[in-house]
C-alpha atoms as one frame of an Amber mdcrd trajectory, in Angstrom:
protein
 159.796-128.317 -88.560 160.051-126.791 -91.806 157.646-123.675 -92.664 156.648
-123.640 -96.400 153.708-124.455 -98.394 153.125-126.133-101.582 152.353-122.757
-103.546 151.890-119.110-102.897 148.543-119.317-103.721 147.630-122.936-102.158
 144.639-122.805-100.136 145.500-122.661 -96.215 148.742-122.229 -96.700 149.158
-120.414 -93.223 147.600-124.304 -92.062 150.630-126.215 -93.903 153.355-128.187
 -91.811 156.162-129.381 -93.442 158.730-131.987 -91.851 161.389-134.003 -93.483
 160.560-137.258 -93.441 162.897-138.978 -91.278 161.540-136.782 -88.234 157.927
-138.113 -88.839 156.838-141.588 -87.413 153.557-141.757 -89.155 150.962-139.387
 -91.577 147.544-137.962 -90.746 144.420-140.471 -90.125 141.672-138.843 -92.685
 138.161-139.940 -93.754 134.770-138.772 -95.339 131.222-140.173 -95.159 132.473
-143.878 -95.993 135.954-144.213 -96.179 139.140-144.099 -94.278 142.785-144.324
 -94.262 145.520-143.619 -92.255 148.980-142.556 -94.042 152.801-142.739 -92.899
 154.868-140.794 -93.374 155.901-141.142 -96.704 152.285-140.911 -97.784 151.649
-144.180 -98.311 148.956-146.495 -96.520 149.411-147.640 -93.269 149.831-151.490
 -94.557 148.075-154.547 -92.994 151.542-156.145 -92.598 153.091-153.916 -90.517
 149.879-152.872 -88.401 147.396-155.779 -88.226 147.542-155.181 -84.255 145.696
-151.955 -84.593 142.595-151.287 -86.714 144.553-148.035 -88.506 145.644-149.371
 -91.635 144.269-149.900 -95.204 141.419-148.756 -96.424 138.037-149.173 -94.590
 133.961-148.909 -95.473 132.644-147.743 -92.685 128.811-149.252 -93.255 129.778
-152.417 -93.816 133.431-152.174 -91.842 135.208-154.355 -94.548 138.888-153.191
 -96.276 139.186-152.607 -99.454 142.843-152.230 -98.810 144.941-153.609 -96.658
 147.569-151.284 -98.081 148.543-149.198-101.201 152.329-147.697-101.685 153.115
-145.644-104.539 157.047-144.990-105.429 158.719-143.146-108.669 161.806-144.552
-110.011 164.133-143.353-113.302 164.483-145.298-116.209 168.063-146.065-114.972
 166.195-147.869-111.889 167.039-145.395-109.083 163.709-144.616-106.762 163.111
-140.919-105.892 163.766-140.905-102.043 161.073-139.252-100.017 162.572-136.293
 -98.496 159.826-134.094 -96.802 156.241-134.232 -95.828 153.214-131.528 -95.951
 150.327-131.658 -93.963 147.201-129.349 -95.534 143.526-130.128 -94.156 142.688
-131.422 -97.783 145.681-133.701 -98.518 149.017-134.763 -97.301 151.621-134.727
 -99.904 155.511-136.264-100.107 158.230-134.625-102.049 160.684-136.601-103.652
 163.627-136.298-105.399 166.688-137.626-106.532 170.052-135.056-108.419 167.689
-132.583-109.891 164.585-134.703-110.333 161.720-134.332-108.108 158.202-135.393
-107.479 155.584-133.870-105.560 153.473-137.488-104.413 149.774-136.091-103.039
 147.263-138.227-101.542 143.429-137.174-100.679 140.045-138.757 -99.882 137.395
-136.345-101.764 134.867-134.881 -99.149 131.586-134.014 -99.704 131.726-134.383
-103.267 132.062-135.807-106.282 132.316-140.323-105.635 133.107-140.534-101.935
 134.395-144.202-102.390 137.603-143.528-103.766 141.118-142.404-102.881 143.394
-140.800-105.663 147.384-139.830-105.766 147.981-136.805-107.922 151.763-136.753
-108.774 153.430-133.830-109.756 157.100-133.719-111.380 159.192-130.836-111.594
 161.397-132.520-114.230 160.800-134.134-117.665 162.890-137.190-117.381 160.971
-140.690-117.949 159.970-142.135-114.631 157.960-144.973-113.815 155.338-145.469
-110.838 155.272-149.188-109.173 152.609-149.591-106.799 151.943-152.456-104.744
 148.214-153.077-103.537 147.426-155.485-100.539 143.702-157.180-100.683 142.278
-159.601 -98.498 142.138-163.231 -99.206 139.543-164.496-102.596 140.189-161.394
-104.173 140.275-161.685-108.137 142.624-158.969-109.918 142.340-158.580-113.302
 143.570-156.791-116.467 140.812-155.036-118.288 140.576-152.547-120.948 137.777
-149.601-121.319 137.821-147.937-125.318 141.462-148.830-124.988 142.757-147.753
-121.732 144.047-150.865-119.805 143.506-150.646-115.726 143.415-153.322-113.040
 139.401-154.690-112.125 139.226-156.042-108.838 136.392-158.335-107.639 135.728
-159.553-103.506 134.482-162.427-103.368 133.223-162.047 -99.819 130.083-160.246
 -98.596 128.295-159.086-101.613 130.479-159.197-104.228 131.700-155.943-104.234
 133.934-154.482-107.168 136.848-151.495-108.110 139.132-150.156-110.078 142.706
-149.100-110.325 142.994-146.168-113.132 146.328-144.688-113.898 146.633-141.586
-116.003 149.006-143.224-118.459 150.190-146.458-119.605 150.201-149.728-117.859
 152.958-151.606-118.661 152.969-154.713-116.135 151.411-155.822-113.258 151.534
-159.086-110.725 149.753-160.540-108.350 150.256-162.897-106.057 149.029-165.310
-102.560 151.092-164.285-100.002 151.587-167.197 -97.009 148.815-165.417 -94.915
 146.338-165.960 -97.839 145.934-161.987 -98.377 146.891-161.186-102.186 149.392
-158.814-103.434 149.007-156.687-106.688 152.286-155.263-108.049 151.502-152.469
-110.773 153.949-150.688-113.080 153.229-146.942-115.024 154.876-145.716-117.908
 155.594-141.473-117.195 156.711-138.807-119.669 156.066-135.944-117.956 156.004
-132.823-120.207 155.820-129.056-120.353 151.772-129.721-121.049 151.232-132.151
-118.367 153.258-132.473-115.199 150.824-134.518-113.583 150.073-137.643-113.186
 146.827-139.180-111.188 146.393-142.653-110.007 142.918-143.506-108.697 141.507
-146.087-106.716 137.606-146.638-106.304 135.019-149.387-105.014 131.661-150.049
-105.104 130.008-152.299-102.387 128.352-154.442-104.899 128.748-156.208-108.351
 125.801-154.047-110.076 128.489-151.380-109.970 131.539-150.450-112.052 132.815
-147.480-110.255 134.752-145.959-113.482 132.915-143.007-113.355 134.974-142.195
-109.616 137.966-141.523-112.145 136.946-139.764-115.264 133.427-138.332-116.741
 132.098-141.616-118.485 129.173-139.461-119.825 131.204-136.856-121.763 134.350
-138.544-122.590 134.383-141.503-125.175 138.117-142.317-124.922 139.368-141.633
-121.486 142.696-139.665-121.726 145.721-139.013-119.342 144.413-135.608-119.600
 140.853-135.921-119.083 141.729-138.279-115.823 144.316-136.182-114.508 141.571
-133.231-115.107 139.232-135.100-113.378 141.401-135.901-110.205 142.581-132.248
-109.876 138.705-130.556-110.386 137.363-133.356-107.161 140.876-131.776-104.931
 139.584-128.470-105.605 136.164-129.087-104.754 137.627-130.893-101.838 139.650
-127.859-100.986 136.510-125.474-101.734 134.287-127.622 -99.206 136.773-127.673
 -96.506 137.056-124.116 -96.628 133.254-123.420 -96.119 133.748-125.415 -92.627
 136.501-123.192 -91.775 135.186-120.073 -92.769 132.267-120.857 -90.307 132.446
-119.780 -86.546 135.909-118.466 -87.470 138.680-118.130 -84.507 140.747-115.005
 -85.276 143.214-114.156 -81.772 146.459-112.199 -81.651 147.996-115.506 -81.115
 148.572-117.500 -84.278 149.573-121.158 -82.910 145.926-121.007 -81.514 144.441
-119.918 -84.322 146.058-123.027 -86.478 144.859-124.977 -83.775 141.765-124.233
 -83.879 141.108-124.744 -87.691 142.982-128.095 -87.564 140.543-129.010 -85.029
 137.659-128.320 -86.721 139.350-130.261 -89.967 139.771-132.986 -87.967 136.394
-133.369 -86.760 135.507-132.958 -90.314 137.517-136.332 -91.340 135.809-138.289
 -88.683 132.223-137.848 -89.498 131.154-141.192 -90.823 127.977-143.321 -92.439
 127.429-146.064 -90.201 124.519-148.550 -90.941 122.163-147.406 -88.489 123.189
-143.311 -88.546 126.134-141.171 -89.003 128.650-141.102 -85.855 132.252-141.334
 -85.471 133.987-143.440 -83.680 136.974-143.195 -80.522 139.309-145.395 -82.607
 138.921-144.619 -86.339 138.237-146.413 -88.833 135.921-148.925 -86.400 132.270
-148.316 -85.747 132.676-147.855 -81.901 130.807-144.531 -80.975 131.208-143.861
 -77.145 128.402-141.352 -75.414 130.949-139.355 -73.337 132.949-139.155 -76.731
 130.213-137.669 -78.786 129.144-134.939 -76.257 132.308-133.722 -76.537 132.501
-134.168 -80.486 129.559-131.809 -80.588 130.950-129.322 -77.614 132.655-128.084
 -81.351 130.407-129.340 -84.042 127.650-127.379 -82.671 129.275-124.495 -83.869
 130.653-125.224 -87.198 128.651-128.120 -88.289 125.132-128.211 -87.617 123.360
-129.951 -89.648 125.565-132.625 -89.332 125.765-132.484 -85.241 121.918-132.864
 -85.573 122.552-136.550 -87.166 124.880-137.388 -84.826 122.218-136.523 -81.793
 119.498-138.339 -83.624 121.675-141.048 -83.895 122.150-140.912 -79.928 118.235
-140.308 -79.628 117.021-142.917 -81.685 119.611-145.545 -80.843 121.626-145.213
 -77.549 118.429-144.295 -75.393 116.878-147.205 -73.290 113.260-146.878 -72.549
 113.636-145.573 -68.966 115.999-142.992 -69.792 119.362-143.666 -69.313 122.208
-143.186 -72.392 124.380-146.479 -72.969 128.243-146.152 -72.956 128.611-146.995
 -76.720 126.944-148.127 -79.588 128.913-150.658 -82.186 126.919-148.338 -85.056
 127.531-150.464 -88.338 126.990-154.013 -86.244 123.594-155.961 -87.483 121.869
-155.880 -85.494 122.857-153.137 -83.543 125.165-153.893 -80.787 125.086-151.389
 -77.056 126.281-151.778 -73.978 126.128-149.751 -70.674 129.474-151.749 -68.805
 126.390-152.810 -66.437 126.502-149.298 -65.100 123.345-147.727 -63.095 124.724
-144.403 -64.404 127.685-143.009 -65.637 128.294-139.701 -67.350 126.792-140.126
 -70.834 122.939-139.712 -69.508 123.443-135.921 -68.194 126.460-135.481 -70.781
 123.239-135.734 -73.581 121.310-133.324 -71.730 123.957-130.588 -72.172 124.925
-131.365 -75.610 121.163-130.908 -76.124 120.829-127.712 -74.735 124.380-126.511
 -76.220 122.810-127.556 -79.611 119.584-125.802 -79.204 121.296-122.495 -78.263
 123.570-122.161 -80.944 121.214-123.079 -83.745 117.424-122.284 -82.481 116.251
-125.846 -84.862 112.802-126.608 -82.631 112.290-129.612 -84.602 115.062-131.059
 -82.564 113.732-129.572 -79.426 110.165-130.514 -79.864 111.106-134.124 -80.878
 113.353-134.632 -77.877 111.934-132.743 -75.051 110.090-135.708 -73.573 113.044
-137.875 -73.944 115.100-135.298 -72.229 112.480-135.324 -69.441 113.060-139.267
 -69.210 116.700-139.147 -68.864 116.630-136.556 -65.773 113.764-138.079 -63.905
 116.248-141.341 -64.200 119.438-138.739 -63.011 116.859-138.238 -60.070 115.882
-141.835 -58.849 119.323-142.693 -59.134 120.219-140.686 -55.961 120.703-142.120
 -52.642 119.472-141.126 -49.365 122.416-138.794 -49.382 120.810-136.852 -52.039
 123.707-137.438 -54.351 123.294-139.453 -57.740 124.969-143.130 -56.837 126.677
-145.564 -58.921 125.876-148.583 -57.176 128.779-150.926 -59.053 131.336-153.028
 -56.921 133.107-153.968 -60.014 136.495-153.207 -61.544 137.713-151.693 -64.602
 135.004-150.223 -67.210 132.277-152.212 -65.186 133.308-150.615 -62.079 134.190
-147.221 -63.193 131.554-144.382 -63.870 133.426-141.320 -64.976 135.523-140.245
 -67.689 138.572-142.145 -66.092 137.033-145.482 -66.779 139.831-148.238 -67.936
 141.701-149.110 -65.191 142.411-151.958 -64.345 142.140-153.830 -60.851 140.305
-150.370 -59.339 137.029-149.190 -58.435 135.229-145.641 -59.141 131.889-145.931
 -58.114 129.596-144.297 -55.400 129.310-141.047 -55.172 131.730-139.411 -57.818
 132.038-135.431 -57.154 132.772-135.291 -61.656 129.005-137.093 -62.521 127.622
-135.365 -59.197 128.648-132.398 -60.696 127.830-132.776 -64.121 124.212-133.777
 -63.304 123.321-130.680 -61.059 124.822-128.378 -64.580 122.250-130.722 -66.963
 119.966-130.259 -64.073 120.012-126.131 -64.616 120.469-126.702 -68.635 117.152
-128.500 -69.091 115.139-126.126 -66.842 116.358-123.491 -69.459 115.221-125.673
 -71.942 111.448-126.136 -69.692 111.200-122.631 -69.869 111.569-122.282 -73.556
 108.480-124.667 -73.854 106.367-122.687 -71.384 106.981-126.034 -69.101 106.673
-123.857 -65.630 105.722-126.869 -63.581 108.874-128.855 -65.301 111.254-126.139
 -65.116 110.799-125.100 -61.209 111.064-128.946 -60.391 113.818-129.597 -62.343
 116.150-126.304 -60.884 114.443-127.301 -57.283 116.455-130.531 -57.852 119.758
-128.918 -58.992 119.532-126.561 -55.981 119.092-129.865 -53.706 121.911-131.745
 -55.923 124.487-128.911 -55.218 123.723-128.280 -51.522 123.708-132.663 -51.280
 127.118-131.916 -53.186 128.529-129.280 -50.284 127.426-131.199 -47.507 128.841
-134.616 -48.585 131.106-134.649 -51.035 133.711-131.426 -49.455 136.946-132.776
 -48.279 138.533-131.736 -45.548 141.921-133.430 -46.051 145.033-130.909 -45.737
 146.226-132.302 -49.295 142.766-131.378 -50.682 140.967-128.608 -48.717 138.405
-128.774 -51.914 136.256-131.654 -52.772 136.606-135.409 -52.736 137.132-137.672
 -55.584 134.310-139.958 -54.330 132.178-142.188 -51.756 133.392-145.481 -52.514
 130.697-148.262 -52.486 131.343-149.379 -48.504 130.502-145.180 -47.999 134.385
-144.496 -46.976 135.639-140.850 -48.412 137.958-140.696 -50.883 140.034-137.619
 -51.007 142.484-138.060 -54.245 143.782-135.721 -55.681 143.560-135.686 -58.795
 142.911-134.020 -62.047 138.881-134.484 -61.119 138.635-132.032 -59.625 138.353
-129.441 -62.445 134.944-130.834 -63.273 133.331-128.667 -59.771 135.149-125.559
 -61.584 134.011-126.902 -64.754 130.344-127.214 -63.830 129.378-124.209 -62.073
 129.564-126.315 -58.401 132.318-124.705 -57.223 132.136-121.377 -55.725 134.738
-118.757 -57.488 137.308-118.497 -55.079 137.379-122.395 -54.845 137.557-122.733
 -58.556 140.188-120.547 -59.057 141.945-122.222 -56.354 141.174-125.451 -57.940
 142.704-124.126 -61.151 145.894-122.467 -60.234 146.197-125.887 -58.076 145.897
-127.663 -61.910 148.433-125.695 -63.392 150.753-126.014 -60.361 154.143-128.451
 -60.458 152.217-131.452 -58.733 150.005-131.116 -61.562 151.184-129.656 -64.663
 154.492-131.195 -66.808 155.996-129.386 -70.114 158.328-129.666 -72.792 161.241
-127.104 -73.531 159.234-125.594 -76.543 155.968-124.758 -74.245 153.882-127.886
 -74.650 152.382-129.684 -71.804 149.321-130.868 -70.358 147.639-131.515 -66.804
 148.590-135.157 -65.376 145.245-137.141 -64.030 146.576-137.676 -60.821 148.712
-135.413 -58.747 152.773-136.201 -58.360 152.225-136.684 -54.841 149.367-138.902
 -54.681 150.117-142.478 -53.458 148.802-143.846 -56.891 150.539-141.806 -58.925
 151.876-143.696 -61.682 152.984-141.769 -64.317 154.324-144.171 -67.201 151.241
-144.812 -69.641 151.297-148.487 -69.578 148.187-151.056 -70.380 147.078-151.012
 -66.769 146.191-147.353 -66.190 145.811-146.038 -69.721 147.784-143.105 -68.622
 144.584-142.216 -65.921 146.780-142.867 -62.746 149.139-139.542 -63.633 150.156
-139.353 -66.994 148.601-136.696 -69.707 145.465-136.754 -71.559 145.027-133.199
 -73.441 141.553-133.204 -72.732 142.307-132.432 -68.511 144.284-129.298 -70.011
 141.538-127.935 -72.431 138.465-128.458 -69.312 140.775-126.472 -67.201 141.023
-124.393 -70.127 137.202-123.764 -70.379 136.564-123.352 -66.362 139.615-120.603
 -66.832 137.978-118.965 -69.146 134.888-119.044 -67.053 136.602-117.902 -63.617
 138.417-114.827 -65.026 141.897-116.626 -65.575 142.440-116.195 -69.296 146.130
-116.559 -68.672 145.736-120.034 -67.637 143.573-120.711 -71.043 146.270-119.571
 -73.175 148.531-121.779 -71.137 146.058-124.759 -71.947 145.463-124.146 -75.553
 149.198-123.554 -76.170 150.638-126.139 -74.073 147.914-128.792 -76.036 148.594
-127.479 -79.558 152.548-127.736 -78.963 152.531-131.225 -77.231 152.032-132.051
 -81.182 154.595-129.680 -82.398 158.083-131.183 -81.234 160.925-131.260 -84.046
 161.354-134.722 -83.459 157.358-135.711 -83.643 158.697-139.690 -84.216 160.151
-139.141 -80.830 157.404-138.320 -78.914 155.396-140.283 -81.345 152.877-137.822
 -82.401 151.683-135.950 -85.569 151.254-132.677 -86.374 147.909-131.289 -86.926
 146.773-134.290 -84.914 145.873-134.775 -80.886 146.403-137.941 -79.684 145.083
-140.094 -76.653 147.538-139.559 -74.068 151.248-139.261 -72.710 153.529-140.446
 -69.958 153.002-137.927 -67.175 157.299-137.557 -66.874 158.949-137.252 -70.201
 155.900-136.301 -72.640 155.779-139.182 -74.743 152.443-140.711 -76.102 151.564
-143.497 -75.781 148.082-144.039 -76.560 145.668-143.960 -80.174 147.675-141.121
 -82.581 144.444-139.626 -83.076 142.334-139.242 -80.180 138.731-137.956 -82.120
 136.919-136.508 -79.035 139.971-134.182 -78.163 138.728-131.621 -81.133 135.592
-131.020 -79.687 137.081-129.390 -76.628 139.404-127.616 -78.344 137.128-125.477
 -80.052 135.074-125.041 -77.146 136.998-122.927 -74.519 137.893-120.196 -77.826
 133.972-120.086 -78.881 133.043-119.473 -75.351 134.858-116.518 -75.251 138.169
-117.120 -73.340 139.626-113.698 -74.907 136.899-111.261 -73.202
C-alpha cells in the first residue's frame, strides 16, 4: 500500500488509500438514494460482459431495479495514439480516483456518485491533467438491448441522447466538457448495444479539467441536462461552466459526507481503528437506498433484497450517526415486514410490485426479537416518541408471539425439519444438506435480551402491568436457558449449540456460542471463558500483518470445513468478520478490552493486505467471508451488514 493523498488540503486525507493498480482486483461498490455502481480497479464500471453472473456491475435504479449501464470505461490517449496506463488507485469516502500517466504526462481519472445533493441520478468523471499536451478521451458505454443513441446538439454543444425503449421510456444524457468529435454505436451478438465516444482535450494553464457526465431520468417527460450544467443561468453551456458544475456537486458531496462523519465521532489512540471506523460509517452511507415501497438497503448491492437480521445490524451503527434516516429504514420494517400476529419475515424484495416477503417457512428465527432491540437501541440514542408511541403495540405483538412460540421446555422452538434456509433459524442459515432448528442457545438467547429491552421500553410508557410480565418472562427464558440448553460435554463445558427437532443435544462447538456472552445469558466468568475460548488457536486464524477473524466452527469439530465453498458459505469453519466484531462487543462488555482491540484490528486489516487481489478484497471495504485456513475471501466484496457492527463495539464504550 502506498500512503498519499490527492492534495494537502483534500478532505479526509488521513481516510485515503492508495495502491498501484496491478495489486487491486476490483474498486469500491458506492451508491446514493437511487443509484449504484461498482468500480474496478482502474475506475471504470464493473461491465456487464465480464460480470453478468453477479448483480455488481453497471449502473442500477434502485426503484425500479433496471440498468442504465451495463458498463462505462473512460481512457486518455495522446495525439500520437499511445493510452495513459493506469498506474495507481485512491480510495476517499467521496470518490475513487486513477492516476495515469505515460513519459511525463499524467492524468488524474476521478469518478463519484453525488450524495445528498444536487441530481442524484447521475454519475460524473472529473479528469485532471498535469500536462498540456492534446489528449483525447474514448469512452465506450454498454446499454441494454432497444436502446436508441443519438447525436444531439443543445445552443451548440453536441452530446450523445439516449432513449430505453423498455419500461417507461426513460431518457439521458452523455455531456462532455469539450468537443465531441466521433462516436459509434453498435448491436453486439447478445443484442445489448455498444456506444463508442471520442473527446477532443487541450488542457491549459486555465483549465486542467475536464468533466464527463452521465445522467437519466426514469421517464420521457424528462431531459436530465440540468444534472450537468445550470440550464437556468447559462445560455451557452461551456467547458467551463460544466466542468464548474461537476466540481461545485464533488464538493457538496465531500461537504455532506463530512457532516456524517463529524457525527458520533470515534477518536482512540489507535489510528487503524479510527479509519475503520469512519469508513464504516461511509459505507453505510453508500448503501442507503429508495426502494419503491421505503428506503432499505440491501445484503447484495445494487438488488432490492433487504434481510431482517441484516438491517438490525445496519442500524446497531446508523442509530448513532444517522437517525433520521435509521427511522425510515424501521418504518420500512414496521409497515412492511410485520405479519399481523407479530412475527418479522426474513426479507423483503423492497422495489418488487407488489411487494414480495418471505419467512423460509420459519415459526421463528432471529429477525422478530432482533426488531425489538433495534427498537429499543433506536429509542435510547435519539429519545423520537413518535417512533415509540407508533410502535409500542406492535412491539407488544411481536413478544407475545416470542412467548407462544416456546415449548413445554420453556425455551422458544423452531419447529422446522427442513434443510438449508428453510431449516435453519439463526444467523448461520445457508447450508446446505443440514438442519438448525429446535432449540437454538443464539435465538434463545437473543429473545430473553429483547425480552429485558422491551420491559425498559414498558416502563417508559408507565406500562407496569406490561413491563413486570414481560421481565417475569425473561427471568423464566434464562433459567429455561440454564436448565436445558448447558452442555456438559468435556469439549464444551458451556452451552449447547441446540435441541435438534427429535430433542437430541447438540454440543458443537462453534463460533455460537458468543451470542450467551453477547446477550447478557452468560454469567461473567462463563463469558469470559467463552471469549478467551474465541480468540484461542481452535478458533481464531491471522495473517502475518495482524488481520484475522474468528472461524464459525472450531478446528476440532467433526464438521469443520474450512474452505468457503457453495455448500457451507464459509459457516462450517471459515471467517465471517461479523463472529470477530460480536466477540468484540461481549469483550467490551466482560472487561476484556484487549480482546476488542484484537477484533477491531484483526477485522480492519483482513482488508489491508499489500496484495488485496490476492486475498481478493478491497480496501475500505468488508466483505462476506474467508476460508477459515489461508484468509482468502471468498464471498460478496462488500458485505453491507458488517458496518453496522463495526461501529457498535467503539460507541459502546470498549475503551473505558
Amino acid at each position: 500500500m502506498i500512503n498519499c493523498t490527492t492534495g494537502q488540503d483534500a478532505p479526509f486525507a488521513k481516510l485515503h488509500y492508495t495502491y498501484v493498480v496491478s495489486r487491486l482486483g476490483c474498486g469500491h461498490g458506492m451508491g446514493n438514494s437511487y443509484a449504484y455502481v461498482t468500480l474496478d480497479a482502474k475506475t471504470d464500471l464493473l461491465g456487464w460482459d465480464r460480470y453478468a453472473n453477479t448483480v455488481r456491475y453497471g449502473l442500477r435504479e434502485s426503484t425500479d431495479q433496471r440498468y442504465y449501464l451495463l458498463a462505462w470505461d473512460v481512457s486518455v490517449e495522446r495525439a500520437d495514439g499511445l493510452s495513459l496506463t493506469p498506474y495507481t488507485t485512491t480510495f476517499t469516502p467521496a470518490y475513487q480516483v486513477t492516476h495515469l500517466k505515460r513519459d511525463e504526462d499524467a492524468v488524474d481519472k476521478r469518478f463519484f456518485l453525488p450524495f445528498e445533493n444536487n441530481y442524484l441520478r447521475a454519475a460524473h468523471y472529473l479528469l485532471t491533467a498535469q500536462t498540456e499536451t492534446a489528449l483525447r478521451i474514448r469512452a465506450r458505454l454498454l446499454f441494454r438491448a432497444h436502446t436508441r443513441v443519438e447525436r444531439r446538439e443543445f445552443e451548440g454543444q453536441a452530446y450523445l441522447s439516449v432513449h430505453y425503449e423498455e419500461g417507461d421510456g426513460a431518457t439521458a444524457v452523455l455531456w462532455g466538457s469539450g468537443p465531441l468529435k466521433t462516436y459509434e454505436t453498435q448491436r453486439m451478438p447478445d443484442g445489448t448495444i455498444e456506444t463508442s465516444v471520442e473527446y477532443a482535450w487541450l488542457p491549459s494553464s486555465d483549465l486542467k479539467d475536464y468533466a464527463l457526465s452521465f445522467a437519466y431520468a426514469l421517464n420521457t417527460n424528462q431531459v436530465p441536462l440540468n444534472a450537468v450544467f445550470d440550464v437556468h443561468t447559462t445560455t451557452v453551456p461551456t467547458p467551463q461552466s460544466h466542468v464548474s458544475r461537476v466540481r461545485r456537486v464533488l464538493s457538496e458531496t465531500e461537504r455532506t459526507l463530512g457532516r456524517y462523519l463529524e457525527t458520533a465521532r470515534l477518536t482512540t489512540p489507535d489510528a487503524l481503528i479510527n479509519r475503520a471506523f469512519d469508513w464504516a460509517k461511509v459505507n453505510q452511507l453508500r448503501d442507503q437506498q429508495a426502494y419503491r415501497w421505503g428506503a432499505g438497503f440491501s445484503n447484495n448491492p445494487p438488488s432490492d433484497i433487504v434481510v431482517g437480521r441484516d438491517s438490525v445490524w445496519y442500524l446497531a451503527g446508523s442509530n448513532y450517526f444517522a437517525q433520521a434516516w435509521s427511522r425510515k429504514l424501521l418504518d420500512l420494517w414496521f409497515c412492511h415486514g410485520q405479519d399481523v400476529n407479530g412475527k418479522f419475515t426474513e426479507y423483503l424484495a423492497a422495489s418488487r410490485n407488489p411487494l414480495f416477503k418471505d419467512d423460509y417457512g420459519l415459526n421463528i428465527n432471529d429477525n422478530t426479537p432482533l426488531f425489538l432491540i433495534a427498537a429499543h437501541q433506536y429509542f435510547s440514542l435519539t429519545g423520537d416518541l413518535g417512533f415509540l408511541h407508533n410502535t409500542y403495540p406492535a412491539l407488544l405483538n411481536a413478544a407475545n408471539y416470542l412467548l407462544d412460540q416456546r415449548n413445554d421446555l420453556g425455551l422458544v422452538w423452531c419447529t422446522s425439519t427442513d434443510t438449508f434456509v428453510r431449516g435453519q433459524c439463526g444467523w448461520r442459515n445457508c447450508i446446505r444438506d443440514y438442519t438448525l432448528s429446535g432449540a437454538l442457545t443464539e435465538v434463545n438467547a437473543i429473545c430473553c435480551h429483547a425480552l429485558r429491552r422491551l420491559a425498559e421500553l414498558a416502563e417508559f410508557m408507565h406500562d407496569d402491568r406490561n413491563r413486570m410480565r414481560l421481565e417475569e418472562a425473561a427471568n423464566e427464558l434464562q433459567a429455561a436457558i440454564e436448565r436445558h440448553l448447558r452442555s456438559d460435554s468435556p469439549a464444551n463445558p458451556f452451552y449447547l449449540l441446540n435441541i435438534d427437532p427429535t430433542g437430541k443435544p447438540i454440543a458443537d462447538v462453534t463460533g455460537d456460542l458468543v451470542f450467551p456472552a453477547l446477550f447478557g445469558v452468560a454469567n461473567r466468568s462463563d463469558a469470559q471463558a467463552i471469549l478467551q475460548m474465541l480468540f484461542g488457536e481452535r478458533f481464531w486464524v491471522g495473517l502475518p500483518n495482524g488481520g484475522g477473524g474468528i472461524r464459525t466452527v472450531s478446528a476440532a469439530e467433526h464438521n469443520y470445513h474450512p474452505d468457503a465453498d457453495v455448500a457451507s458459505y464459509g459457516l462450517l469453519g471459515g471467517v465471517w468478520p461479523n463472529l470477530a466484531l460480536w466477540a468484540a462487543k461481549a469483550a467490551a462488555d466482560h472487561g476484556l478490552a484487549n480482546l476488542s482491540l484484537k477484533a477491531l484490528r484483526g477485522t480492519t486489516l483482513l482488508s489491508e493486505p499489500e496484495d488485496p487481489a490476492h486475498y481478493n478484497v478491497v480496501p475500505g471495504q468488508l466483505p462476506e467471508y474467508f476460508n477459515g485456513h489461508d484468509l482468502v475471501q471468498r464471498g460478496q466484496p462488500r458485505s453491507t451488514f458488517l458496518f453496522g457492527i463495526y461501529i457498535w463495539p467503539p460507541s459502546k464504550g470498549c475503551w473505558a
